[in-house]
Coordinates of C-alpha atoms in Angstrom, one line a residue:
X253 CA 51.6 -48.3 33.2
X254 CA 49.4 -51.3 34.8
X255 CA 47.1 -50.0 37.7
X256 CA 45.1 -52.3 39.8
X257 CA 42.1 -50.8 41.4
X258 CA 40.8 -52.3 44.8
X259 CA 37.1 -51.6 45.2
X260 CA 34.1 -51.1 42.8
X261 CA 32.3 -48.8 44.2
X262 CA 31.5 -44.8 43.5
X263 CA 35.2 -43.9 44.6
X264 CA 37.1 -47.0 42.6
X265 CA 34.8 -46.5 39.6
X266 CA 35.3 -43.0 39.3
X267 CA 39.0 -43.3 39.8
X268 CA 39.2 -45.6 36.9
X269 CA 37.3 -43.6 34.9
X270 CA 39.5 -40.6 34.9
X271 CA 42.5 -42.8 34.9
X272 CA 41.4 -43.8 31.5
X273 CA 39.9 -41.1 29.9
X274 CA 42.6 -39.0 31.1
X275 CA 45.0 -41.4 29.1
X276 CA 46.7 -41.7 32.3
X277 CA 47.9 -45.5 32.2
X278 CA 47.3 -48.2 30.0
X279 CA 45.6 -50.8 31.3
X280 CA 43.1 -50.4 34.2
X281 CA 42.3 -54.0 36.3
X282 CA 39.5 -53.4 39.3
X283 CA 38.5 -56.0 42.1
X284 CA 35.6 -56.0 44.0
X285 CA 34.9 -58.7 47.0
X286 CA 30.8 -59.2 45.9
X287 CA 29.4 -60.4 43.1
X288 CA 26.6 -58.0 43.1
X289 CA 27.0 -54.3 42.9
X290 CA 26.0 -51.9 43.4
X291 CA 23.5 -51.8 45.9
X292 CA 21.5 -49.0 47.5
X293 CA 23.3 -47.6 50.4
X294 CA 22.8 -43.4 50.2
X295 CA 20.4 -40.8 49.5
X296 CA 22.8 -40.0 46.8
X297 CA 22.5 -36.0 47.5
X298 CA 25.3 -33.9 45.8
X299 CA 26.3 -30.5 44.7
X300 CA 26.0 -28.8 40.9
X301 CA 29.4 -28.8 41.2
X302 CA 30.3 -32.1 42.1
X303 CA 27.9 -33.2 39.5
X304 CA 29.7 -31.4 36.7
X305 CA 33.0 -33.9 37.9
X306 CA 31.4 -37.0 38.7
X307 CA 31.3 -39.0 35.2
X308 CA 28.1 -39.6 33.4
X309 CA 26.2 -38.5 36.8
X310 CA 24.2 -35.8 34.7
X311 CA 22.0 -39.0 32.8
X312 CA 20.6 -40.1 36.7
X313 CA 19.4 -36.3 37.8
X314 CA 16.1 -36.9 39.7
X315 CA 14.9 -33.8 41.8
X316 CA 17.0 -30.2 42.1
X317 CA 16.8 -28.3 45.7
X318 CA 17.5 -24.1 46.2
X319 CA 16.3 -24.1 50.1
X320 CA 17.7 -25.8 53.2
X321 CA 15.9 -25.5 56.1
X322 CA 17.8 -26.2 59.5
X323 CA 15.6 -27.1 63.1
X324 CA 17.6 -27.2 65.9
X325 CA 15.9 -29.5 69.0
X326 CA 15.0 -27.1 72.2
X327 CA 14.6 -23.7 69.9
X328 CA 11.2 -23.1 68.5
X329 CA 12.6 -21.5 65.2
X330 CA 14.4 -22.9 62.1
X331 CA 16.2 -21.2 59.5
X332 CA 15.6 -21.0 55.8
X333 CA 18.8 -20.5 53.3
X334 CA 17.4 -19.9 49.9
X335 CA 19.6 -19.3 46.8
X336 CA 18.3 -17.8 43.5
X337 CA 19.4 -20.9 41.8
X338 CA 19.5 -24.4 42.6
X339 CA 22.8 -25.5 44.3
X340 CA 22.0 -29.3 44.7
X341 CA 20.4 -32.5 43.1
X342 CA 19.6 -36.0 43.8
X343 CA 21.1 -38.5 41.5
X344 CA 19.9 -42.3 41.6
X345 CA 23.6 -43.8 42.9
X346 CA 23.0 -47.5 41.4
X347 CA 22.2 -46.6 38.1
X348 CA 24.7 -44.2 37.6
X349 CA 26.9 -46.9 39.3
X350 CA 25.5 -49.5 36.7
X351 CA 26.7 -47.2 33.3
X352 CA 30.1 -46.5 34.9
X353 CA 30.9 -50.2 35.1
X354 CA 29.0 -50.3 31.5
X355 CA 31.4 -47.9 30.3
X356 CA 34.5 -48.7 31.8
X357 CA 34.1 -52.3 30.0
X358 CA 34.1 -50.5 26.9
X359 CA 37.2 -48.1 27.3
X360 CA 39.0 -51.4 28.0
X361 CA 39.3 -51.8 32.1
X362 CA 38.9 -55.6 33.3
X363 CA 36.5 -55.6 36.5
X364 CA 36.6 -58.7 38.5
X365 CA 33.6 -59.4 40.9
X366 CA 33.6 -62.1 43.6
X367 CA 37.7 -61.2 43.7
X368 CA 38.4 -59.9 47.5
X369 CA 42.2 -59.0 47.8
X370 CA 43.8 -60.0 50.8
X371 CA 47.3 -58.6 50.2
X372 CA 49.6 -55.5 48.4
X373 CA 53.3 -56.5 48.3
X374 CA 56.2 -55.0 46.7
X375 CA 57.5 -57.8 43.8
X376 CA 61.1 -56.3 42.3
X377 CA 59.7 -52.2 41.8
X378 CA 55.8 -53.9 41.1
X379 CA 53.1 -54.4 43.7
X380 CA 51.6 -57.4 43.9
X381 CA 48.5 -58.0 44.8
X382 CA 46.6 -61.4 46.4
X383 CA 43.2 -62.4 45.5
X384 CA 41.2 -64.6 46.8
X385 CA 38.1 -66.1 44.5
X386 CA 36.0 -68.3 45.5
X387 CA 38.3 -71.5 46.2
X388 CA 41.3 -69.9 44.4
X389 CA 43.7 -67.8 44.9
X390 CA 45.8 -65.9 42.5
X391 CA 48.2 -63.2 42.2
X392 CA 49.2 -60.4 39.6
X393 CA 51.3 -57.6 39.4
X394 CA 50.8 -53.5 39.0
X395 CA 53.2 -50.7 38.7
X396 CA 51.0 -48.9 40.9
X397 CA 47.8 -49.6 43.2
X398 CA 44.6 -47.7 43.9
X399 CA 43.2 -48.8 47.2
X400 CA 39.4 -48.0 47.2
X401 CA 38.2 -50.4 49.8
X402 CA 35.1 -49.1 51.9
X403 CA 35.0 -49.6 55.9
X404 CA 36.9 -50.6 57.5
X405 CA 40.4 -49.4 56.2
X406 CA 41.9 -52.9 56.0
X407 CA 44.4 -52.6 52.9
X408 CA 44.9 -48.8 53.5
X409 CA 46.0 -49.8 56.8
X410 CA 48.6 -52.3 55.4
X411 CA 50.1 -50.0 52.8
X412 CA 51.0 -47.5 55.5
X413 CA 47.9 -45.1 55.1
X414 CA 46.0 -43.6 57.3
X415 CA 43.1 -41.2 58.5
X416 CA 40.9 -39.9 61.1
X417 CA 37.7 -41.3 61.7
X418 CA 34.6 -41.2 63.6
X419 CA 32.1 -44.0 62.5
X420 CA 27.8 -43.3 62.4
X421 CA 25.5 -45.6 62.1
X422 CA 22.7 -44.7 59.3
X423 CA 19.2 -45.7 58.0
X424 CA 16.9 -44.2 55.8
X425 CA 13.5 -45.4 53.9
X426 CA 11.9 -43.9 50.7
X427 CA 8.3 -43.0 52.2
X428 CA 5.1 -41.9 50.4
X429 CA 3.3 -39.7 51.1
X430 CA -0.9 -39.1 51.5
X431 CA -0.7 -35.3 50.6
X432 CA 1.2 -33.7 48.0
X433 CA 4.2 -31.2 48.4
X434 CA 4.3 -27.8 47.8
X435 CA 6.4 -26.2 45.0
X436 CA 8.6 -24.7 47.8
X437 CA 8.7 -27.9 49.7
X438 CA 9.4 -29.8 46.8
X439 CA 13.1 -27.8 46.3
X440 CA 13.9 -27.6 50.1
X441 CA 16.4 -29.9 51.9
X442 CA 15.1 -30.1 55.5
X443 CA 17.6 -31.4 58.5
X444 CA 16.8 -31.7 62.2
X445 CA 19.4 -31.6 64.7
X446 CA 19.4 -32.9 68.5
X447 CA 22.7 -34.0 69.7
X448 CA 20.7 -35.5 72.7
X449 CA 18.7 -37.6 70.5
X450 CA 21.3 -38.4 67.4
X451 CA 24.9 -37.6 69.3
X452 CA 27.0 -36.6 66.0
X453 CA 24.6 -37.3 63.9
X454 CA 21.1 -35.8 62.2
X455 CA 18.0 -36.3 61.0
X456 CA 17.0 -35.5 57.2
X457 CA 13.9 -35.0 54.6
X458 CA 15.0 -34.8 51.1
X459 CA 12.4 -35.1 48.4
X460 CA 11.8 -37.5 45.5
X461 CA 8.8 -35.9 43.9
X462 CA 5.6 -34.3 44.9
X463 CA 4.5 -37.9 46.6
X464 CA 7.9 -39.6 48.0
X465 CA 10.3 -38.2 50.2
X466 CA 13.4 -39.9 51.7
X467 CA 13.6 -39.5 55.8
X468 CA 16.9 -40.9 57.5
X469 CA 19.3 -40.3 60.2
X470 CA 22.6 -41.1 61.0
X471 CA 23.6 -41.4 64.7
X472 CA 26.2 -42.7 67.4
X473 CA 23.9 -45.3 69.4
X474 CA 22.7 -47.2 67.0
X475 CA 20.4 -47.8 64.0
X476 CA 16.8 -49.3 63.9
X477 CA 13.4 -49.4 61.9
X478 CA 12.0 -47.8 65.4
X479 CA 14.7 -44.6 64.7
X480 CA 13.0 -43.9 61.0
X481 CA 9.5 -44.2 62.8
X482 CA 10.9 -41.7 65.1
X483 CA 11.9 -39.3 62.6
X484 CA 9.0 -39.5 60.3
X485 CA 7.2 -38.3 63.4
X486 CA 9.4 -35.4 63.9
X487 CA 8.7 -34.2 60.5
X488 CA 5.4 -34.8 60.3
X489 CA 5.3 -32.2 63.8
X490 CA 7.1 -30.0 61.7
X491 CA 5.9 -30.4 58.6
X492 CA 2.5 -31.4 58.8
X493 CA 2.9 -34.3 56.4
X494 CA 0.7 -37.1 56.3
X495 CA 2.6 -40.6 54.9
X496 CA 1.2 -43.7 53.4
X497 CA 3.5 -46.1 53.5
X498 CA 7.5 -46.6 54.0
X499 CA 9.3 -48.8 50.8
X500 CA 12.8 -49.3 50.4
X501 CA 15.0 -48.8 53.8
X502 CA 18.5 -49.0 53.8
X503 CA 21.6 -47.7 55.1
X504 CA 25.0 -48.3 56.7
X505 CA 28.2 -46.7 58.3
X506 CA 28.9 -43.5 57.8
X507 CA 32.1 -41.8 58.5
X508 CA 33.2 -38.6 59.8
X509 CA 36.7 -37.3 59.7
X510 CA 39.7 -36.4 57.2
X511 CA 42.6 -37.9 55.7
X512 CA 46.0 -38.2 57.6
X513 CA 48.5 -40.2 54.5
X514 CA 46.7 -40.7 51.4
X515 CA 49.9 -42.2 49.1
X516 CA 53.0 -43.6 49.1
X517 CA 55.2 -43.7 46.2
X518 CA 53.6 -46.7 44.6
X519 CA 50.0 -46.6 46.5
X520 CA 46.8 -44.1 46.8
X521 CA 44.1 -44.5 48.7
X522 CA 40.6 -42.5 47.8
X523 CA 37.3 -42.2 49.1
X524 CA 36.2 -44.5 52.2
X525 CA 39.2 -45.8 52.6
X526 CA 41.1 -42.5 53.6
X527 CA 38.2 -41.0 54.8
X528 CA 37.7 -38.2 52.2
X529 CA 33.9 -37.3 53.8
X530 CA 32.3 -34.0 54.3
X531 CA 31.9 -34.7 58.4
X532 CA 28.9 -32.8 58.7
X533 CA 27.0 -35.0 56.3
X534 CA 28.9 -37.7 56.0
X535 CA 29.0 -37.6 51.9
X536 CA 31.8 -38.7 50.1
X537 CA 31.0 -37.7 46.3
X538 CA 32.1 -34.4 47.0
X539 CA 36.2 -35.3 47.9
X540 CA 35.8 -38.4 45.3
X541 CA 35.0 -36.7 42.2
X542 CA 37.9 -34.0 43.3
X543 CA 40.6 -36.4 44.3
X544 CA 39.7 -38.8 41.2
X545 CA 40.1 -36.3 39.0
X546 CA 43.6 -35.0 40.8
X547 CA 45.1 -38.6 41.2
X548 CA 44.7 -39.5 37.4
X549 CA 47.3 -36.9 36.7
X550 CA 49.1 -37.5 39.8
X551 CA 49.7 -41.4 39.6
X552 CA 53.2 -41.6 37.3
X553 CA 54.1 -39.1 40.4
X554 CA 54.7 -36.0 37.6
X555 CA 51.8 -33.3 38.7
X556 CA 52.7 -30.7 41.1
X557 CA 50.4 -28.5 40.1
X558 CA 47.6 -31.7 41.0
X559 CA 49.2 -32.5 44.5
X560 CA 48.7 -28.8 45.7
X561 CA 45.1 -29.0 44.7
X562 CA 44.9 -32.3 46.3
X563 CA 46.1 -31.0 49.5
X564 CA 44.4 -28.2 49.2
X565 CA 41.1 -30.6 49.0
X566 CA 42.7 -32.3 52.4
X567 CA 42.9 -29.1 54.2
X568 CA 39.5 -28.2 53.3
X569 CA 38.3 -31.7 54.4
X570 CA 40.0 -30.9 57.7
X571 CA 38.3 -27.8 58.6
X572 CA 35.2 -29.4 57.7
X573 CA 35.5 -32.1 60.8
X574 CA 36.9 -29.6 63.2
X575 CA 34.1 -27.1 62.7
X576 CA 31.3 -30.1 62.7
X577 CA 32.8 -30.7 65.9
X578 CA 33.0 -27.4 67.6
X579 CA 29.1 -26.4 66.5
X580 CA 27.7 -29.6 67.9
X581 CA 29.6 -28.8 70.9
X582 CA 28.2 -25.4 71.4
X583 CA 24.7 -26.9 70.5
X584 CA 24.9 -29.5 73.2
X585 CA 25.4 -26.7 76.0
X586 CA 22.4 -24.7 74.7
X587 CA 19.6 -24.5 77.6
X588 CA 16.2 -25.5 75.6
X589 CA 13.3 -23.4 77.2
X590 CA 11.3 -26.7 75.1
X591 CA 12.5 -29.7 74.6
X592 CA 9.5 -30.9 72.9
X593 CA 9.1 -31.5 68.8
X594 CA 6.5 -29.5 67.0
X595 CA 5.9 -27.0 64.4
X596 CA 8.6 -24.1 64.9
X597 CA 6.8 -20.4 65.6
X598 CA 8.9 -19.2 62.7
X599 CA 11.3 -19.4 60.0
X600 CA 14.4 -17.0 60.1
X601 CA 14.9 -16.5 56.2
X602 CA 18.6 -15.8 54.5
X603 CA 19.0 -15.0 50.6
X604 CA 22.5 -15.6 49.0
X605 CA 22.9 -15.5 45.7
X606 CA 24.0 -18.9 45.4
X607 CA 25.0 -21.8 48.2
X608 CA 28.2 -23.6 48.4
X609 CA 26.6 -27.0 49.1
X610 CA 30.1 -28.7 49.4
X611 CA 31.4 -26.5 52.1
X612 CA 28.9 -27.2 54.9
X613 CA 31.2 -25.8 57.4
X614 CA 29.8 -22.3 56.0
X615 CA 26.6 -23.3 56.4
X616 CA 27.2 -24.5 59.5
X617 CA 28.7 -20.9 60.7
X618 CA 25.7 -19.2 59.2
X619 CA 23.4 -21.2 61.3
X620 CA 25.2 -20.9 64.6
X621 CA 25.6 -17.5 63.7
X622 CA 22.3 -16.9 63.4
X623 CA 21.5 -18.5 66.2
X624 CA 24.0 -16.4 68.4
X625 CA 22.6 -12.9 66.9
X626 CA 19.3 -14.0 67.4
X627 CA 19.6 -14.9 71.3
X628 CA 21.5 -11.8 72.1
X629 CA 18.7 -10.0 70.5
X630 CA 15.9 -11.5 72.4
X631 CA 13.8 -12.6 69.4

């Protein structure tokens, strides 16, 4: 079986990957619009578990977290969750990017940079697809298609797929910093949120090393070097952290929502393109290494057992965006008694045994939670 893979990044890599090493098909042929990938775009924050599916991920592990502190704008508390193991890493995204492509070579795939398709078409039983490159344009034909595009949906759209979606803008920049973390700071994810100041969005600190930190924010009115200036202030108020300088800044949509048609009897789509995102963060690694995984057995259409878990997956994506939704709802009608930004009067602390990093919906619940209890009690 000939697949043709549109898109070579995380999700169309991945894909692939599995496809192959799965001995799922035999021959794997990927296009990618622009000639130079990958490029930095994330903070590239994912679970143990998703880690353990993503291929060759465990070679690009930089720091490991156990804490994540939440700070809600208005309420002069936050609240610590701190597992007795770490639950969550940072991997560097474009080299891990960079050995995928390395080693897809070698099982045999073809990747073709500089090669935007601009049309799928059923050809007698084979899709087939239009490319343009450069000056030329050229056609070839698949028995099935793997539609991988990033934002906007363009393709998907075509093929008859479809999804909900409610589109951020994001920025971040790697800063240093003049003093040195802690050993608790250094394994703590910390996230502001203030729908009056982000909309649907956040604010996050997630640290490098004891000297670098990466401070972003994703948001509904629009990104700017002035936002990150803003929230390095808001941390430094919380934190007490003194920066040096701010390096590398980058960023770009990102998505909330869920899919709505993922396949058709010759096409699926994954990642981006379908809008497989956690909503609350806006990470996709999560529902890509799942569904890459899922679709390699699931693309000559003979895995049952594979499409319930992939709906499964769906469903859980769902629930993700509806609860995202209803806590930032509640947390816009909260009455701050201060709506200024400074270091909270204390830290409400929780224990698990372990966090489920890729089901942020329970997170969210424990924080809202928390914050209802905590009201009613007059704390």
């Amino acid at each position: 079986m000939d697949v043709g893979v549109v898109g070579c990044g995380i999700a169309g890599l991945t894909a692939s990957y599995y496809l192959l090493i799965n001995k799922a098909v035999s021959n794997v042929v990927l296009f990618e619009r622009r000639t130079l990938i990958p490029h930095k775009h994330c903070t590239g924050l994912i679970s143990l578990e998703t880690l353990s599916r993503l291929p060759l991920a465990s070679r690009f592990v930089g720091n490991m977290y156990r804490s994540i502190v939440f700070f809600i704008h208005g309420i002069d508390f936050g609240l610590e969750i701190t597992a007795d193991r770490y639950f969550a890493c940072r991997i560097n995204r474009v080299d891990h990017e960079i050995e995928l492509m390395h080693s897809l070579s070698e099982m045999g795939a073809t990747i073709n940079l500089g090669c935007e398709v601009s049309n799928i078409a059923v050809d007698r039983e084979r899709l087939l697809i239009h490319v343009r490159n450069a000056d030329v344009c050229f056609s070839t034909n698949f028995d099935r298609v793997v539609i991988a595009e990033g934002y906007p949906p363009v393709l998907s759209r075509k093929c008859g797929l479809n999804a909900k979606y409610n589109i951020l803008k994001s920025l971040q920049g790697e800063v240093a910093l003049s003093n040195s973390l802690t050993d608790e700071q250094l394994e703590t994810l910390y996230v502001f949120i203030s729908p009056r100041v982000f909309g649907g969005g956040f604010a996050w600190l997630v640290p490098m090393d004891r000297r670098r930190v990466v401070v972003g924010y994703s948001t509904e009115y629009g990104s700017s070097l002035e936002g990150i200036e803003i929230v390095k202030l808001i941390f430094k108020k919380i934190l007490e952290l003194s920066y040096r300088s701010t390096e590398d800044v980058y960023g770009g949509v990102t998505l909330q929502g869920y899919p709505l048609k993922i396949s058709t009897d010759t096409v699926v789509g994954i990642g981006d393109a379908v809008a497989m995102v956690k909503s609350i963060s806006g990470g996709g690694l999560y529902a890509i290494s799942v569904a890459s995984k899922l679709c390699s057995k699931t693309v000559d259409l003979g895995n049952g057992e594979s499409y319930r878990e992939l709906k499964g997956l769906l469903n859980t994506l769902k629930v993700q965006y509806t609860a995202k939704n209803i806590v930032w709802s509640l947390l816009k009608i909260i009455k701050p008694k201060n709506t200024s930004i400074g270091k909270v009067s204390r830290l409400i602390h929780f224990n698990p045994s372990y966090i489920d990093y890729d089901r942020h919906e329970l997170l969210m619940y424990t924080l809202l939670n928390s914050i209802h209890n905590i009201k009613l009690k007059g704390i």
